[in-house]
JSON list of C-alpha atoms in Angstrom, two decimals:
[
{"chain": "T", "resi": 1, "resn": "UNK", "atom": "CA", "xyz": [47.30, -96.00, 149.09]},
{"chain": "T", "resi": 2, "resn": "UNK", "atom": "CA", "xyz": [46.63, -97.46, 145.62]},
{"chain": "T", "resi": 3, "resn": "UNK", "atom": "CA", "xyz": [45.59, -96.58, 142.11]},
{"chain": "T", "resi": 4, "resn": "UNK", "atom": "CA", "xyz": [41.75, -96.12, 142.87]},
{"chain": "T", "resi": 5, "resn": "UNK", "atom": "CA", "xyz": [42.58, -93.46, 145.28]},
{"chain": "T", "resi": 6, "resn": "UNK", "atom": "CA", "xyz": [41.18, -90.17, 143.99]},
{"chain": "T", "resi": 7, "resn": "UNK", "atom": "CA", "xyz": [41.75, -87.77, 147.21]},
{"chain": "T", "resi": 8, "resn": "UNK", "atom": "CA", "xyz": [44.46, -87.61, 149.39]},
{"chain": "T", "resi": 9, "resn": "UNK", "atom": "CA", "xyz": [45.14, -84.84, 152.25]},
{"chain": "T", "resi": 10, "resn": "UNK", "atom": "CA", "xyz": [47.80, -84.85, 154.57]},
{"chain": "T", "resi": 11, "resn": "UNK", "atom": "CA", "xyz": [47.38, -82.24, 157.14]},
{"chain": "T", "resi": 12, "resn": "UNK", "atom": "CA", "xyz": [50.22, -81.66, 159.68]},
{"chain": "T", "resi": 13, "resn": "UNK", "atom": "CA", "xyz": [51.54, -84.90, 159.29]},
{"chain": "T", "resi": 14, "resn": "UNK", "atom": "CA", "xyz": [54.44, -86.34, 161.48]},
{"chain": "T", "resi": 15, "resn": "UNK", "atom": "CA", "xyz": [56.07, -89.56, 162.11]},
{"chain": "T", "resi": 16, "resn": "UNK", "atom": "CA", "xyz": [56.91, -91.23, 165.49]},
{"chain": "T", "resi": 17, "resn": "UNK", "atom": "CA", "xyz": [59.99, -89.14, 165.85]},
{"chain": "T", "resi": 18, "resn": "UNK", "atom": "CA", "xyz": [57.81, -85.94, 165.37]},
{"chain": "T", "resi": 19, "resn": "UNK", "atom": "CA", "xyz": [59.43, -85.41, 162.00]},
{"chain": "T", "resi": 20, "resn": "UNK", "atom": "CA", "xyz": [57.39, -83.76, 159.24]},
{"chain": "T", "resi": 21, "resn": "UNK", "atom": "CA", "xyz": [56.36, -85.46, 155.94]},
{"chain": "T", "resi": 22, "resn": "UNK", "atom": "CA", "xyz": [59.12, -85.65, 153.66]},
{"chain": "T", "resi": 23, "resn": "UNK", "atom": "CA", "xyz": [60.09, -86.35, 150.13]},
{"chain": "T", "resi": 24, "resn": "UNK", "atom": "CA", "xyz": [60.47, -90.31, 151.04]},
{"chain": "T", "resi": 25, "resn": "UNK", "atom": "CA", "xyz": [56.71, -89.85, 151.78]},
{"chain": "T", "resi": 26, "resn": "UNK", "atom": "CA", "xyz": [56.09, -88.30, 148.49]},
{"chain": "T", "resi": 27, "resn": "UNK", "atom": "CA", "xyz": [58.14, -90.80, 146.92]},
{"chain": "T", "resi": 28, "resn": "UNK", "atom": "CA", "xyz": [55.84, -93.64, 148.00]},
{"chain": "T", "resi": 29, "resn": "UNK", "atom": "CA", "xyz": [52.52, -91.57, 147.07]},
{"chain": "T", "resi": 30, "resn": "UNK", "atom": "CA", "xyz": [53.95, -91.22, 143.54]},
{"chain": "T", "resi": 31, "resn": "UNK", "atom": "CA", "xyz": [54.58, -94.87, 143.21]},
{"chain": "T", "resi": 32, "resn": "UNK", "atom": "CA", "xyz": [51.25, -95.96, 144.53]},
{"chain": "T", "resi": 33, "resn": "UNK", "atom": "CA", "xyz": [48.82, -93.72, 143.59]},
{"chain": "T", "resi": 34, "resn": "UNK", "atom": "CA", "xyz": [47.91, -92.57, 139.87]},
{"chain": "T", "resi": 35, "resn": "UNK", "atom": "CA", "xyz": [44.57, -91.31, 139.85]},
{"chain": "T", "resi": 36, "resn": "UNK", "atom": "CA", "xyz": [44.68, -88.71, 142.17]},
{"chain": "T", "resi": 37, "resn": "UNK", "atom": "CA", "xyz": [42.11, -85.64, 141.67]},
{"chain": "T", "resi": 38, "resn": "UNK", "atom": "CA", "xyz": [42.64, -84.00, 144.80]},
{"chain": "T", "resi": 39, "resn": "UNK", "atom": "CA", "xyz": [46.05, -83.85, 146.71]},
{"chain": "T", "resi": 40, "resn": "UNK", "atom": "CA", "xyz": [47.12, -81.75, 149.63]},
{"chain": "T", "resi": 41, "resn": "UNK", "atom": "CA", "xyz": [49.63, -81.53, 152.40]},
{"chain": "T", "resi": 42, "resn": "UNK", "atom": "CA", "xyz": [50.38, -79.07, 154.93]},
{"chain": "T", "resi": 43, "resn": "UNK", "atom": "CA", "xyz": [53.44, -78.23, 157.09]},
{"chain": "T", "resi": 44, "resn": "UNK", "atom": "CA", "xyz": [55.89, -80.56, 155.82]},
{"chain": "T", "resi": 45, "resn": "UNK", "atom": "CA", "xyz": [59.55, -80.62, 154.82]},
{"chain": "T", "resi": 46, "resn": "UNK", "atom": "CA", "xyz": [58.70, -81.71, 151.02]},
{"chain": "T", "resi": 47, "resn": "UNK", "atom": "CA", "xyz": [60.78, -79.94, 148.50]},
{"chain": "T", "resi": 48, "resn": "UNK", "atom": "CA", "xyz": [59.86, -79.10, 145.01]},
{"chain": "T", "resi": 49, "resn": "UNK", "atom": "CA", "xyz": [61.57, -82.34, 143.76]},
{"chain": "T", "resi": 50, "resn": "UNK", "atom": "CA", "xyz": [59.36, -84.59, 146.22]},
{"chain": "T", "resi": 51, "resn": "UNK", "atom": "CA", "xyz": [56.16, -82.73, 145.07]},
{"chain": "T", "resi": 52, "resn": "UNK", "atom": "CA", "xyz": [57.16, -83.28, 141.42]},
{"chain": "T", "resi": 53, "resn": "UNK", "atom": "CA", "xyz": [57.18, -87.06, 141.51]},
{"chain": "T", "resi": 54, "resn": "UNK", "atom": "CA", "xyz": [53.45, -87.08, 142.73]},
{"chain": "T", "resi": 55, "resn": "UNK", "atom": "CA", "xyz": [52.32, -84.51, 140.10]},
{"chain": "T", "resi": 56, "resn": "UNK", "atom": "CA", "xyz": [54.24, -86.18, 137.47]},
{"chain": "T", "resi": 57, "resn": "UNK", "atom": "CA", "xyz": [52.32, -89.23, 138.00]},
{"chain": "T", "resi": 58, "resn": "UNK", "atom": "CA", "xyz": [49.07, -87.73, 138.83]},
{"chain": "T", "resi": 59, "resn": "UNK", "atom": "CA", "xyz": [48.09, -85.41, 135.81]},
{"chain": "T", "resi": 60, "resn": "UNK", "atom": "CA", "xyz": [44.41, -85.53, 136.53]},
{"chain": "T", "resi": 61, "resn": "UNK", "atom": "CA", "xyz": [44.94, -83.42, 139.82]},
{"chain": "T", "resi": 62, "resn": "UNK", "atom": "CA", "xyz": [42.25, -80.68, 139.69]},
{"chain": "T", "resi": 63, "resn": "UNK", "atom": "CA", "xyz": [42.67, -79.42, 143.39]},
{"chain": "T", "resi": 64, "resn": "UNK", "atom": "CA", "xyz": [46.26, -78.79, 144.99]},
{"chain": "T", "resi": 65, "resn": "UNK", "atom": "CA", "xyz": [46.28, -77.65, 148.61]},
{"chain": "T", "resi": 66, "resn": "UNK", "atom": "CA", "xyz": [49.98, -76.54, 149.48]},
{"chain": "T", "resi": 67, "resn": "UNK", "atom": "CA", "xyz": [49.53, -74.80, 152.80]},
{"chain": "T", "resi": 68, "resn": "UNK", "atom": "CA", "xyz": [52.56, -73.90, 155.02]},
{"chain": "T", "resi": 69, "resn": "UNK", "atom": "CA", "xyz": [55.16, -75.81, 153.26]},
{"chain": "T", "resi": 70, "resn": "UNK", "atom": "CA", "xyz": [58.30, -73.61, 153.57]},
{"chain": "T", "resi": 71, "resn": "UNK", "atom": "CA", "xyz": [60.57, -76.12, 151.78]},
{"chain": "T", "resi": 72, "resn": "UNK", "atom": "CA", "xyz": [58.86, -75.53, 148.31]},
{"chain": "T", "resi": 73, "resn": "UNK", "atom": "CA", "xyz": [61.12, -73.68, 145.98]},
{"chain": "T", "resi": 74, "resn": "UNK", "atom": "CA", "xyz": [60.29, -70.85, 143.57]},
{"chain": "T", "resi": 75, "resn": "UNK", "atom": "CA", "xyz": [60.21, -73.29, 140.66]},
{"chain": "T", "resi": 76, "resn": "UNK", "atom": "CA", "xyz": [57.03, -75.00, 142.21]},
{"chain": "T", "resi": 77, "resn": "UNK", "atom": "CA", "xyz": [54.71, -72.77, 139.95]},
{"chain": "T", "resi": 78, "resn": "UNK", "atom": "CA", "xyz": [56.66, -73.96, 136.91]},
{"chain": "T", "resi": 79, "resn": "UNK", "atom": "CA", "xyz": [56.52, -77.63, 138.12]},
{"chain": "T", "resi": 80, "resn": "UNK", "atom": "CA", "xyz": [52.67, -77.31, 139.02]},
{"chain": "T", "resi": 81, "resn": "UNK", "atom": "CA", "xyz": [52.03, -75.71, 135.27]},
{"chain": "T", "resi": 82, "resn": "UNK", "atom": "CA", "xyz": [54.34, -78.60, 133.63]},
{"chain": "T", "resi": 83, "resn": "UNK", "atom": "CA", "xyz": [52.52, -81.54, 135.15]},
{"chain": "T", "resi": 84, "resn": "UNK", "atom": "CA", "xyz": [48.97, -80.28, 135.96]},
{"chain": "T", "resi": 85, "resn": "UNK", "atom": "CA", "xyz": [47.19, -79.22, 132.77]},
{"chain": "T", "resi": 86, "resn": "UNK", "atom": "CA", "xyz": [43.50, -79.58, 134.14]},
{"chain": "T", "resi": 87, "resn": "UNK", "atom": "CA", "xyz": [44.36, -77.92, 137.61]},
{"chain": "T", "resi": 88, "resn": "UNK", "atom": "CA", "xyz": [41.27, -75.63, 138.59]},
{"chain": "T", "resi": 89, "resn": "UNK", "atom": "CA", "xyz": [42.06, -75.08, 142.28]},
{"chain": "T", "resi": 90, "resn": "UNK", "atom": "CA", "xyz": [45.49, -73.90, 143.85]},
{"chain": "T", "resi": 91, "resn": "UNK", "atom": "CA", "xyz": [45.07, -73.48, 147.63]},
{"chain": "T", "resi": 92, "resn": "UNK", "atom": "CA", "xyz": [47.51, -71.48, 149.66]},
{"chain": "T", "resi": 93, "resn": "UNK", "atom": "CA", "xyz": [50.91, -71.76, 147.85]},
{"chain": "T", "resi": 94, "resn": "UNK", "atom": "CA", "xyz": [53.23, -69.46, 149.64]},
{"chain": "T", "resi": 95, "resn": "UNK", "atom": "CA", "xyz": [57.03, -69.19, 149.69]},
{"chain": "T", "resi": 96, "resn": "UNK", "atom": "CA", "xyz": [58.26, -68.05, 152.81]},
{"chain": "T", "resi": 97, "resn": "UNK", "atom": "CA", "xyz": [60.24, -64.96, 152.42]},
{"chain": "T", "resi": 98, "resn": "UNK", "atom": "CA", "xyz": [59.08, -61.67, 151.20]},
{"chain": "T", "resi": 99, "resn": "UNK", "atom": "CA", "xyz": [55.04, -60.77, 151.63]},
{"chain": "T", "resi": 100, "resn": "UNK", "atom": "CA", "xyz": [54.71, -60.93, 147.68]},
{"chain": "T", "resi": 101, "resn": "UNK", "atom": "CA", "xyz": [54.92, -64.72, 147.23]},
{"chain": "T", "resi": 102, "resn": "UNK", "atom": "CA", "xyz": [51.15, -65.40, 147.86]},
{"chain": "T", "resi": 103, "resn": "UNK", "atom": "CA", "xyz": [49.51, -67.43, 144.78]},
{"chain": "T", "resi": 104, "resn": "UNK", "atom": "CA", "xyz": [45.94, -68.35, 145.72]}
]
């Protein structure tokens, strides 16, 4: 991880204890990466607060993949809109709950 990294996709990442990606990982990404253009993570325990730190430090993200992240809150769309003015592609944001929460 570093400032020259432009694409980071973390798909079904787990640690040695088989725990899913969490806000702790997002804090590390936020502090080490500031030039992301593509960012994605799937099957995680990341909350909207954890995502917010990464987006705040990477306003140049144009492609964001949030597939199967059940801990993201209903305020996620507002956070994305606040920090990513250049966003072109939002893949698979889905709040688990009623079936009307899809946003692609």
